[in-house]
């Protein structure tokens, strides 16, 4: 879907305020692009209700457009929830405009299911076009591999929970500054958490987060630090790897623990 080109705001590509569900192996694919009119709240895809499959994959993309703020690529808010009860993957790809996040999750109103994003398989969340992934609050729950990749920063605010709880060693990766342009850090703020059932946790940046570094892109706290840990990380017997670098022209640390 493509949003209108009116001069007012909220020219959204797709806006879901009612449930969308499939049975069996049925998949769900949602592609939204905001209209070029207006200035703000031009989300590519806006979801405030349940999107659910039984055994099929879920793919959601969104591209925000507009000249000021809040032009998110994908906005999941209120009762918004993306759930794949089978082992199929959930893939979210968002591109924000005018410094808006590529993917924004704020499920204050409640979650009709086991998480804002939940699957028995793998989950991949990607923010392109230099944009961020921002979660506050919301739950990302996968029984398989769980990856958050952003050209900008990955911000875990109060109430953000990243959980990989499948059998075996399923890994969690947070990869900021994925385009290696302009920096992108990983602030894990008070009240947030990451948990695995023995899988590894990797927090880094660039093309390969095991080689590159999450990089501060601001002048104050927490933007100038590469990685900030004010929340809780629990990996059982798994490894935790953090690679961070403070912003240029800043005296902030690569990693800060509080």
Coordinates of N, CA and C in Angstrom, one line a residue:
X1 N 0.8 -1.2 0.0 CA 0.0 0.0 0.0 C 0.9 1.2 0.0
X2 N 0.3 2.3 -0.6 CA 1.1 3.6 -0.7 C 0.2 4.7 -0.1
X3 N 0.7 5.5 0.8 CA -0.1 6.6 1.4 C -0.4 7.7 0.4
X4 N -1.4 8.5 0.7 CA -1.8 9.6 -0.1 C -0.8 10.8 -0.1
X5 N -1.0 11.8 -0.9 CA -0.1 12.9 -1.0 C -0.7 14.2 -0.5
X6 N -1.6 14.1 0.4 CA -2.3 15.3 0.9 C -1.3 16.1 1.8
X7 N -1.6 17.4 2.0 CA -0.7 18.3 2.7 C -0.8 18.0 4.2
X8 N -1.8 17.3 4.7 CA -1.9 17.0 6.1 C -0.9 15.9 6.5
X9 N -0.8 15.6 7.8 CA 0.0 14.5 8.2 C -0.7 13.1 8.1
X10 N 0.0 12.1 8.6 CA -0.5 10.7 8.6 C -0.9 10.1 7.3
X11 N -0.1 10.4 6.3 CA -0.2 9.8 5.0 C 0.5 8.4 5.0
X12 N -0.2 7.4 5.6 CA 0.4 6.1 5.9 C 0.2 5.1 4.8
X13 N 1.2 4.3 4.5 CA 1.1 3.3 3.5 C 0.0 2.2 3.8
X14 N 0.2 1.6 5.0 CA -0.7 0.6 5.5 C -1.0 0.9 7.0
X15 N -2.2 0.9 7.4 CA -2.6 1.0 8.8 C -3.5 -0.1 9.2
X16 N -3.0 -1.0 10.1 CA -3.8 -2.1 10.6 C -4.3 -1.9 12.0
X17 N -5.6 -1.7 12.2 CA -6.2 -1.6 13.5 C -7.1 -2.7 13.8
X18 N -7.1 -3.8 12.9 CA -7.9 -5.0 13.1 C -7.1 -6.2 12.9
X19 N -7.4 -7.3 13.5 CA -6.6 -8.5 13.3 C -6.5 -9.0 11.9
X20 N -5.3 -9.5 11.6 CA -5.0 -10.2 10.3 C -4.4 -11.6 10.6
X21 N -5.1 -12.7 10.2 CA -4.6 -14.0 10.6 C -4.8 -15.0 9.5
X22 N -3.9 -16.0 9.4 CA -4.0 -17.1 8.5 C -3.8 -18.4 9.2
X23 N -4.4 -19.5 8.6 CA -4.3 -20.8 9.2 C -3.3 -21.7 8.3
X24 N -3.0 -22.9 8.8 CA -2.2 -23.8 8.0 C -0.8 -23.2 7.7
X25 N -0.4 -23.3 6.5 CA 0.9 -22.8 6.1 C 0.8 -21.4 5.4
X26 N -0.4 -20.8 5.5 CA -0.6 -19.5 4.9 C 0.4 -18.4 5.5
X27 N 0.9 -17.7 4.6 CA 1.9 -16.6 5.0 C 1.2 -15.3 5.0
X28 N 1.9 -14.3 5.6 CA 1.4 -12.9 5.6 C 2.5 -12.0 5.1
X29 N 2.3 -11.2 4.1 CA 3.2 -10.3 3.6 C 2.6 -8.9 3.5
X30 N 3.2 -7.9 4.2 CA 2.7 -6.6 4.3 C 3.8 -5.6 3.8
X31 N 3.5 -4.8 2.8 CA 4.5 -3.8 2.3 C 3.8 -2.4 2.3
X32 N 4.3 -1.5 3.1 CA 3.7 -0.2 3.1 C 4.8 0.9 2.8
X33 N 4.3 1.9 2.0 CA 5.2 3.1 1.8 C 4.3 4.3 2.0
X34 N 4.8 5.2 2.8 CA 4.1 6.4 3.1 C 4.0 7.3 1.9
X35 N 3.0 8.2 1.9 CA 2.8 9.2 0.9 C 3.8 10.3 1.0
X36 N 4.0 11.1 0.0 CA 5.0 12.1 0.0 C 4.5 13.5 0.5
X37 N 3.2 13.6 0.7 CA 2.6 14.8 1.3 C 2.8 14.9 2.8
X38 N 2.5 16.0 3.3 CA 2.5 16.2 4.8 C 4.0 16.2 5.3
X39 N 4.1 16.3 6.6 CA 5.4 16.4 7.2 C 5.7 15.4 8.2
X40 N 4.7 14.9 9.0 CA 5.0 14.0 10.1 C 4.0 12.9 10.2
X41 N 4.3 11.8 11.0 CA 3.4 10.7 11.2 C 3.1 10.0 9.9
X42 N 3.9 10.1 9.0 CA 3.8 9.4 7.7 C 4.5 8.0 7.8
X43 N 3.9 7.1 8.5 CA 4.5 5.8 8.7 C 4.3 5.0 7.4
X44 N 5.3 4.1 7.1 CA 5.2 3.2 6.0 C 4.1 2.1 6.4
X45 N 4.3 1.5 7.5 CA 3.3 0.5 8.0 C 3.1 0.7 9.5
X46 N 1.8 0.8 9.9 CA 1.4 1.1 11.3 C 0.5 -0.1 11.7
X47 N 0.9 -0.7 12.8 CA 0.2 -1.9 13.3 C -0.2 -1.7 14.8
X48 N -1.5 -1.8 15.1 CA -1.9 -1.7 16.5 C -2.9 -2.8 16.9
X49 N -2.8 -3.9 16.1 CA -3.6 -5.1 16.5 C -2.8 -6.3 16.1
X50 N -3.4 -7.5 16.1 CA -2.7 -8.8 16.0 C -2.5 -9.1 14.5
X51 N -1.3 -9.5 14.2 CA -0.9 -10.1 12.9 C -0.4 -11.5 13.2
X52 N -1.0 -12.6 12.8 CA -0.7 -13.9 13.3 C -0.8 -15.0 12.2
X53 N 0.1 -15.9 12.2 CA 0.0 -17.1 11.3 C 0.1 -18.4 12.2
X54 N -0.4 -19.5 11.6 CA -0.2 -20.8 12.3 C 1.1 -21.4 12.1
X55 N 1.5 -21.6 10.8 CA 2.7 -22.2 10.4 C 3.4 -21.5 9.3
X56 N 2.9 -20.3 8.9 CA 3.5 -19.6 7.8 C 4.4 -18.5 8.2
X57 N 5.3 -18.0 7.3 CA 6.2 -16.9 7.6 C 5.4 -15.6 7.6
X58 N 6.0 -14.6 8.2 CA 5.5 -13.3 8.2 C 6.6 -12.3 7.8
X59 N 6.3 -11.5 6.8 CA 7.2 -10.5 6.2 C 6.5 -9.2 6.2
X60 N 7.1 -8.2 6.9 CA 6.6 -6.8 6.9 C 7.6 -5.8 6.6
X61 N 7.3 -5.0 5.6 CA 8.3 -3.9 5.3 C 7.5 -2.6 5.4
X62 N 8.3 -1.5 5.6 CA 7.7 -0.2 5.7 C 8.7 0.9 5.4
X63 N 8.3 1.9 4.7 CA 9.2 3.0 4.4 C 8.4 4.3 4.7
X64 N 9.0 5.0 5.7 CA 8.4 6.3 6.1 C 8.9 7.4 5.2
X65 N 8.0 8.4 5.0 CA 8.4 9.6 4.2 C 7.9 10.9 4.9
X66 N 8.6 12.0 4.7 CA 8.1 13.2 5.3 C 9.3 14.0 5.7
X67 N 9.1 15.3 6.0 CA 10.2 16.2 6.2 C 10.5 16.5 7.6
X68 N 9.7 16.1 8.6 CA 10.0 16.4 10.0 C 10.1 15.0 10.8
X69 N 9.5 15.0 12.0 CA 9.7 13.8 12.8 C 8.6 12.8 12.7
X70 N 8.8 11.6 13.3 CA 7.8 10.6 13.5 C 7.4 9.9 12.1
X71 N 8.3 9.9 11.2 CA 8.0 9.2 9.9 C 8.7 7.9 9.9
X72 N 8.2 7.0 10.8 CA 8.8 5.7 11.0 C 8.5 4.8 9.8
X73 N 9.5 3.9 9.6 CA 9.2 2.9 8.6 C 8.1 1.9 9.0
X74 N 8.3 1.3 10.2 CA 7.3 0.4 10.8 C 7.1 0.8 12.2
X75 N 5.8 1.1 12.5 CA 5.5 1.5 13.9 C 4.5 0.4 14.4
X76 N 4.9 -0.3 15.5 CA 4.1 -1.2 16.2 C 3.7 -0.6 17.6
X77 N 2.4 -0.4 17.8 CA 2.0 0.4 19.0 C 0.8 -0.2 19.7
X78 N 0.6 0.1 20.9 CA -0.6 -0.3 21.7 C -0.7 -1.8 21.7
X79 N -1.8 -2.3 21.1 CA -2.0 -3.7 21.1 C -1.4 -4.4 19.9
X80 N -0.5 -3.8 19.2 CA 0.2 -4.4 18.1 C 1.0 -5.6 18.5
X81 N 0.9 -6.7 17.7 CA 1.6 -7.9 18.0 C 1.8 -8.7 16.8
X82 N 3.0 -9.2 16.5 CA 3.3 -10.0 15.3 C 3.7 -11.4 15.9
X83 N 2.9 -12.4 15.5 CA 3.0 -13.7 16.1 C 3.0 -14.8 15.1
X84 N 4.0 -15.7 15.0 CA 4.1 -16.9 14.2 C 4.2 -18.0 15.1
X85 N 3.1 -18.8 15.3 CA 3.1 -19.9 16.3 C 3.9 -21.1 15.9
X86 N 4.1 -21.2 14.6 CA 4.9 -22.3 14.1 C 6.4 -21.9 14.0
X87 N 7.2 -22.7 13.3 CA 8.6 -22.5 13.3 C 9.0 -21.6 12.1
X88 N 8.1 -20.9 11.5 CA 8.5 -20.0 10.4 C 9.1 -18.7 10.9
X89 N 9.8 -18.1 10.0 CA 10.5 -16.9 10.4 C 9.6 -15.6 10.4
X90 N 9.9 -14.7 11.2 CA 9.3 -13.3 11.2 C 10.4 -12.3 10.8
X91 N 10.1 -11.6 9.7 CA 11.1 -10.6 9.2 C 10.5 -9.2 9.1
X92 N 11.1 -8.3 9.7 CA 10.6 -6.9 9.7 C 11.7 -6.0 9.1
X93 N 11.4 -5.2 8.1 CA 12.4 -4.4 7.4 C 11.8 -3.0 7.3
X94 N 12.4 -2.0 8.0 CA 11.9 -0.7 8.0 C 12.9 0.4 7.6
X95 N 12.5 1.4 6.9 CA 13.3 2.6 6.6 C 12.6 3.8 7.1
X96 N 13.2 4.5 8.0 CA 12.6 5.7 8.5 C 13.1 6.9 7.7
X97 N 12.4 8.0 7.8 CA 12.7 9.3 7.1 C 12.9 10.4 8.1
X98 N 13.8 11.4 7.8 CA 14.0 12.6 8.6 C 14.3 12.2 10.0
X99 N 15.3 11.3 10.2 CA 15.8 10.9 11.5 C 14.8 10.0 12.3
X100 N 13.7 9.6 11.8 CA 12.7 8.7 12.4 C 13.3 7.3 12.4
X101 N 12.9 6.5 13.4 CA 13.3 5.1 13.4 C 12.8 4.3 12.2
X102 N 13.6 3.3 11.8 CA 13.1 2.3 10.8 C 12.1 1.4 11.4
X103 N 12.3 1.0 12.6 CA 11.4 0.1 13.4 C 11.2 0.7 14.7
X104 N 9.9 1.0 15.1 CA 9.6 1.5 16.4 C 8.6 0.7 17.1
X105 N 8.8 0.2 18.3 CA 7.9 -0.7 19.0 C 7.6 -0.1 20.3
X106 N 6.3 0.2 20.6 CA 5.8 0.8 21.8 C 4.5 0.2 22.1
X107 N 4.5 -0.9 22.9 CA 3.3 -1.7 23.1 C 2.7 -1.5 24.5
X108 N 2.6 -0.2 24.9 CA 2.1 0.2 26.2 C 0.7 -0.4 26.5
X109 N -0.1 -0.4 25.4 CA -1.5 -0.8 25.6 C -1.8 -2.2 25.9
X110 N -0.8 -3.1 25.8 CA -1.0 -4.5 26.1 C -0.6 -5.3 24.9
X111 N -0.4 -6.6 25.1 CA 0.1 -7.5 24.0 C -0.8 -8.7 23.9
X112 N -1.6 -8.9 22.8 CA -2.5 -10.0 22.7 C -1.7 -11.2 22.2
X113 N -0.8 -11.8 23.0 CA 0.0 -12.9 22.6 C 1.3 -12.9 23.4
X114 N 2.3 -13.7 23.1 CA 3.5 -13.9 23.9 C 4.5 -12.8 23.7
X115 N 4.2 -11.8 22.8 CA 5.2 -10.7 22.7 C 4.8 -9.8 21.5
X116 N 5.4 -8.6 21.5 CA 5.2 -7.7 20.4 C 5.6 -8.4 19.1
X117 N 6.7 -9.1 19.1 CA 7.1 -10.0 18.0 C 7.4 -11.3 18.6
X118 N 6.8 -12.4 18.2 CA 7.0 -13.7 18.8 C 6.9 -14.8 17.7
X119 N 7.9 -15.7 17.7 CA 7.8 -16.8 16.8 C 8.5 -18.0 17.4
X120 N 8.1 -19.2 17.0 CA 8.8 -20.4 17.4 C 10.0 -20.6 16.5
X121 N 10.2 -19.8 15.5 CA 11.3 -19.9 14.6 C 12.3 -18.7 14.8
X122 N 12.9 -18.2 13.7 CA 13.8 -17.1 13.7 C 13.1 -15.8 13.6
X123 N 13.8 -14.7 14.1 CA 13.2 -13.4 14.0 C 14.4 -12.5 13.5
X124 N 14.1 -11.7 12.5 CA 15.1 -10.7 11.9 C 14.4 -9.4 11.8
X125 N 15.0 -8.4 12.5 CA 14.5 -7.0 12.4 C 15.6 -6.1 11.9
X126 N 15.3 -5.4 10.8 CA 16.4 -4.6 10.1 C 15.9 -3.2 9.9
X127 N 16.7 -2.2 10.2 CA 16.4 -0.8 10.0 C 17.4 -0.3 9.0
X128 N 17.0 0.2 7.8 CA 17.9 0.7 6.8 C 17.9 2.2 6.7
X129 N 18.5 2.7 5.7 CA 18.5 4.1 5.4 C 19.0 5.0 6.5
X130 N 20.0 4.4 7.3 CA 20.6 5.2 8.4 C 19.7 5.3 9.6
X131 N 18.6 4.5 9.7 CA 17.7 4.7 10.8 C 17.9 3.7 11.9
X132 N 17.2 3.9 13.0 CA 17.3 3.1 14.2 C 16.3 2.1 14.4
X133 N 16.5 1.1 15.3 CA 15.5 0.3 15.9 C 15.3 0.8 17.3
X134 N 14.1 1.1 17.7 CA 13.8 1.6 19.0 C 12.6 0.8 19.7
X135 N 12.9 0.3 20.8 CA 11.9 -0.5 21.5 C 11.7 0.0 23.0
X136 N 10.5 0.4 23.3 CA 10.3 1.0 24.6 C 8.8 1.2 24.8
X137 N 8.1 0.3 25.5 CA 8.5 -1.1 25.8 C 8.0 -2.0 24.7
X138 N 8.4 -3.3 24.8 CA 8.0 -4.3 23.9 C 8.9 -5.6 24.0
X139 N 8.3 -6.7 23.6 CA 9.0 -8.0 23.8 C 9.3 -8.6 22.4
X140 N 10.5 -9.0 22.1 CA 10.9 -9.7 20.9 C 11.3 -11.1 21.4
X141 N 10.5 -12.1 21.0 CA 10.7 -13.4 21.6 C 10.8 -14.4 20.4
X142 N 11.9 -15.1 20.3 CA 12.1 -16.1 19.3 C 12.7 -17.4 19.8
X143 N 12.2 -18.5 19.4 CA 12.8 -19.8 19.8 C 14.0 -20.1 19.0
X144 N 14.2 -19.4 17.9 CA 15.4 -19.6 17.1 C 16.4 -18.4 17.2
X145 N 17.1 -18.2 16.1 CA 18.1 -17.1 16.1 C 17.3 -15.8 16.0
X146 N 17.9 -14.8 16.7 CA 17.2 -13.5 16.8 C 18.2 -12.4 16.5
X147 N 18.0 -11.6 15.4 CA 18.9 -10.6 15.0 C 18.2 -9.3 14.9
X148 N 18.8 -8.2 15.5 CA 18.4 -6.9 15.3 C 19.6 -6.1 14.6
X149 N 19.3 -5.6 13.4 CA 20.4 -5.0 12.6 C 19.9 -3.6 12.2
X150 N 20.7 -2.6 12.5 CA 20.3 -1.2 12.2 C 21.4 -0.4 11.6
X151 N 21.2 0.3 10.5 CA 22.2 1.2 10.0 C 22.5 2.3 11.1
X152 N 21.6 2.7 11.9 CA 21.8 3.6 13.0 C 22.0 2.9 14.3
X153 N 21.3 3.4 15.3 CA 21.4 2.8 16.7 C 20.3 1.8 16.9
X154 N 20.6 1.0 18.0 CA 19.6 0.0 18.5 C 19.3 0.5 20.0
X155 N 18.1 1.0 20.2 CA 17.8 1.6 21.5 C 16.8 0.7 22.2
X156 N 17.3 0.1 23.4 CA 16.4 -0.7 24.2 C 16.0 0.1 25.4
X157 N 14.8 0.6 25.5 CA 14.3 1.5 26.5 C 13.7 0.6 27.7
X158 N 13.1 1.3 28.6 CA 12.5 0.7 29.8 C 11.4 -0.3 29.3
X159 N 11.4 -1.5 29.7 CA 10.4 -2.5 29.3 C 10.7 -3.3 28.0
X160 N 11.9 -3.0 27.4 CA 12.3 -3.7 26.2 C 12.9 -5.1 26.6
X161 N 12.3 -6.2 26.1 CA 12.8 -7.5 26.4 C 13.2 -8.2 25.1
X162 N 14.4 -8.7 25.0 CA 14.9 -9.5 23.9 C 15.1 -10.9 24.4
X163 N 14.4 -11.9 23.9 CA 14.4 -13.2 24.5 C 14.6 -14.3 23.4
X164 N 15.6 -15.1 23.5 CA 15.7 -16.3 22.7 C 15.7 -17.5 23.6
X165 N 14.6 -18.3 23.6 CA 14.4 -19.3 24.6 C 14.2 -20.7 24.0
X166 N 14.6 -20.9 22.8 CA 14.4 -22.2 22.2 C 15.4 -23.3 22.8
X167 N 15.1 -24.5 22.5 CA 16.0 -25.6 22.9 C 17.4 -25.4 22.2
X168 N 18.4 -25.8 22.9 CA 19.8 -25.7 22.4 C 20.3 -24.2 22.5
X169 N 21.4 -23.9 21.8 CA 22.0 -22.6 22.0 C 21.6 -21.7 20.8
X170 N 20.5 -21.0 21.0 CA 20.1 -20.0 20.0 C 20.6 -18.7 20.4
X171 N 21.1 -18.0 19.4 CA 21.9 -16.8 19.6 C 21.1 -15.5 19.4
X172 N 21.5 -14.4 20.1 CA 21.0 -13.1 19.9 C 22.1 -12.2 19.4
X173 N 21.8 -11.4 18.3 CA 22.8 -10.5 17.8 C 22.2 -9.1 17.7
X174 N 22.9 -8.1 18.2 CA 22.5 -6.7 18.1 C 23.6 -6.0 17.3
X175 N 23.3 -5.6 16.0 CA 24.3 -5.1 15.1 C 23.9 -3.7 14.7
X176 N 24.5 -2.7 15.3 CA 24.3 -1.3 15.0 C 25.3 -0.8 13.9
X177 N 25.0 0.4 13.4 CA 25.9 1.0 12.4 C 26.3 0.0 11.3
X178 N 25.3 -0.7 10.9 CA 25.5 -1.8 9.9 C 26.0 -1.3 8.6
X179 N 25.7 -0.1 8.2 CA 26.3 0.5 7.0 C 27.6 1.1 7.2
X180 N 28.1 1.1 8.4 CA 29.4 1.7 8.7 C 29.5 3.2 8.2
X181 N 28.4 3.9 8.3 CA 28.3 5.3 7.9 C 27.7 6.1 9.0
X182 N 28.4 7.1 9.6 CA 27.7 8.0 10.6 C 27.5 7.5 12.0
X183 N 28.0 6.3 12.2 CA 27.9 5.7 13.6 C 26.5 5.2 13.9
X184 N 26.5 4.5 15.0 CA 25.2 3.9 15.6 C 25.6 3.1 16.8
X185 N 25.0 3.5 17.9 CA 25.4 2.8 19.2 C 24.3 1.9 19.7
X186 N 24.5 1.2 20.8 CA 23.5 0.3 21.4 C 23.4 0.7 22.9
X187 N 22.4 1.6 23.2 CA 22.1 2.0 24.6 C 21.0 1.0 25.1
X188 N 21.4 0.2 26.1 CA 20.5 -0.7 26.8 C 20.1 0.0 28.1
X189 N 19.0 0.6 28.2 CA 18.7 1.5 29.3 C 18.0 0.7 30.4
X190 N 17.9 1.4 31.6 CA 17.3 0.8 32.8 C 16.0 0.2 32.5
X191 N 15.8 -1.0 33.0 CA 14.5 -1.7 32.8 C 14.4 -2.6 31.5
X192 N 15.5 -2.6 30.8 CA 15.5 -3.5 29.6 C 16.3 -4.8 29.9
X193 N 16.1 -5.8 29.0 CA 16.8 -7.1 29.3 C 17.0 -7.8 28.0
X194 N 18.0 -8.7 28.0 CA 18.3 -9.7 27.0 C 18.5 -11.0 27.7
X195 N 17.9 -12.1 27.2 CA 18.0 -13.4 27.8 C 18.1 -14.5 26.7
X196 N 19.0 -15.4 26.9 CA 19.0 -16.6 26.1 C 19.0 -17.8 27.0
X197 N 18.8 -19.0 26.4 CA 18.9 -20.3 27.1 C 20.2 -20.9 26.8
X198 N 21.3 -20.2 27.0 CA 22.6 -20.7 26.8 C 23.2 -20.3 25.5
X199 N 22.5 -19.6 24.7 CA 23.0 -19.1 23.4 C 23.8 -17.8 23.6
X200 N 24.6 -17.5 22.6 CA 25.5 -16.3 22.8 C 24.8 -15.0 22.6
X201 N 25.3 -13.9 23.1 CA 24.8 -12.6 22.9 C 26.0 -11.8 22.3
X202 N 25.7 -11.2 21.1 CA 26.8 -10.4 20.4 C 26.2 -9.0 20.2
X203 N 27.0 -8.0 20.7 CA 26.7 -6.6 20.5 C 27.9 -5.9 19.8
X204 N 27.7 -5.5 18.6 CA 28.8 -4.9 17.9 C 28.2 -4.0 16.7
X205 N 29.1 -3.7 15.8 CA 28.7 -2.8 14.7 C 29.4 -3.1 13.4
X206 N 29.0 -2.4 12.4 CA 29.6 -2.5 11.0 C 29.0 -3.7 10.3
X207 N 29.7 -4.1 9.2 CA 29.3 -5.2 8.4 C 29.3 -6.5 9.1
X208 N 30.3 -6.7 10.0 CA 30.3 -7.9 10.9 C 30.5 -7.5 12.3
X209 N 29.5 -7.7 13.1 CA 29.5 -7.2 14.5 C 30.6 -8.0 15.4
X210 N 31.1 -9.1 14.9 CA 32.2 -9.7 15.6 C 33.5 -9.1 15.3
X211 N 33.6 -8.2 14.3 CA 34.8 -7.6 14.0 C 34.7 -6.0 14.1
X212 N 33.5 -5.5 13.7 CA 33.3 -4.0 13.8 C 32.8 -3.7 15.2
X213 N 32.5 -2.4 15.4 CA 32.1 -1.8 16.7 C 30.9 -1.0 16.6
X214 N 30.0 -1.1 17.6 CA 28.9 -0.2 17.8 C 29.6 1.2 18.1
X215 N 29.2 2.2 17.4 CA 29.9 3.5 17.5 C 29.0 4.6 18.0
X216 N 29.5 5.3 19.0 CA 28.7 6.5 19.5 C 28.5 7.5 18.4
X217 N 27.4 8.1 18.3 CA 27.1 9.1 17.3 C 26.5 10.4 17.8
X218 N 26.8 10.7 19.1 CA 26.3 11.9 19.8 C 27.3 12.5 20.6
X219 N 27.0 13.6 21.3 CA 28.0 14.3 22.1 C 27.7 14.2 23.6
X220 N 26.6 13.6 24.0 CA 26.3 13.5 25.4 C 26.0 12.0 25.7
X221 N 25.5 11.8 27.0 CA 25.2 10.5 27.4 C 23.7 10.2 27.1
X222 N 23.3 9.0 26.5 CA 24.2 7.9 26.2 C 24.7 7.9 24.7
X223 N 24.3 8.9 24.0 CA 24.6 8.8 22.5 C 26.1 8.7 22.2
X224 N 27.0 9.3 23.0 CA 28.4 9.3 22.6 C 29.1 8.0 22.9
X225 N 28.6 7.1 23.8 CA 29.2 5.8 24.1 C 28.8 4.8 23.0
X226 N 29.7 3.9 22.7 CA 29.3 2.8 21.7 C 28.3 1.9 22.3
X227 N 28.5 1.4 23.5 CA 27.5 0.5 24.1 C 27.3 0.9 25.5
X228 N 26.0 1.0 25.9 CA 25.7 1.4 27.3 C 24.8 0.3 27.9
X229 N 25.2 -0.3 29.0 CA 24.5 -1.3 29.7 C 24.0 -0.8 31.0
X230 N 22.7 -0.6 31.1 CA 22.0 -0.2 32.3 C 20.9 -1.2 32.7
X231 N 20.7 -2.2 31.7 CA 19.7 -3.2 31.9 C 20.4 -4.5 32.3
X232 N 19.7 -5.6 32.0 CA 20.2 -6.9 32.5 C 20.4 -7.9 31.3
X233 N 21.5 -8.6 31.3 CA 21.8 -9.6 30.2 C 22.0 -10.9 30.9
X234 N 21.3 -11.9 30.5 CA 21.5 -13.3 31.0 C 21.6 -14.3 29.9
X235 N 22.8 -14.9 29.8 CA 23.0 -15.9 28.7 C 23.3 -17.3 29.2
X236 N 23.1 -17.6 30.4 CA 23.4 -18.9 30.9 C 24.8 -19.3 30.7
X237 N 25.0 -20.4 30.0 CA 26.4 -20.8 29.7 C 26.9 -20.2 28.4
X238 N 26.1 -19.4 27.8 CA 26.6 -18.8 26.5 C 27.5 -17.6 26.7
X239 N 28.2 -17.3 25.6 CA 29.2 -16.2 25.6 C 28.5 -14.8 25.4
X240 N 29.0 -13.8 26.0 CA 28.6 -12.4 25.8 C 29.7 -11.6 25.2
X241 N 29.6 -11.1 24.0 CA 30.6 -10.3 23.3 C 30.1 -8.9 23.1
X242 N 30.9 -7.9 23.5 CA 30.6 -6.5 23.2 C 31.7 -5.8 22.6
X243 N 31.4 -5.1 21.5 CA 32.5 -4.4 20.8 C 31.9 -2.9 20.6
X244 N 32.5 -2.0 21.3 CA 32.0 -0.6 21.2 C 33.1 0.4 21.1
X245 N 32.8 1.6 20.5 CA 33.7 2.6 20.4 C 33.0 4.0 20.6
X246 N 33.6 4.8 21.4 CA 33.1 6.1 21.7 C 33.1 7.0 20.4
X247 N 32.2 8.0 20.5 CA 32.1 9.0 19.3 C 33.4 9.8 19.1
X248 N 33.7 10.1 17.9 CA 34.8 11.0 17.6 C 34.6 12.3 18.3
X249 N 35.7 13.0 18.8 CA 35.6 14.2 19.5 C 34.8 14.1 20.7
X250 N 34.8 13.0 21.3 CA 34.1 12.7 22.6 C 35.0 12.0 23.5
X251 N 34.8 12.2 24.8 CA 35.6 11.5 25.8 C 34.8 10.3 26.4
X252 N 33.8 9.9 25.7 CA 33.0 8.8 26.3 C 33.6 7.5 26.0
X253 N 33.2 6.5 26.8 CA 33.7 5.1 26.7 C 33.2 4.4 25.5
X254 N 33.9 3.3 25.1 CA 33.4 2.4 24.1 C 32.3 1.6 24.7
X255 N 32.5 1.1 26.0 CA 31.4 0.4 26.7 C 31.3 1.1 28.1
X256 N 30.0 1.2 28.5 CA 29.8 1.8 29.8 C 28.8 0.9 30.6
X257 N 29.0 0.5 31.8 CA 28.2 -0.4 32.6 C 27.7 0.4 33.9
X258 N 26.4 0.3 34.1 CA 25.9 1.1 35.3 C 24.9 0.3 36.0

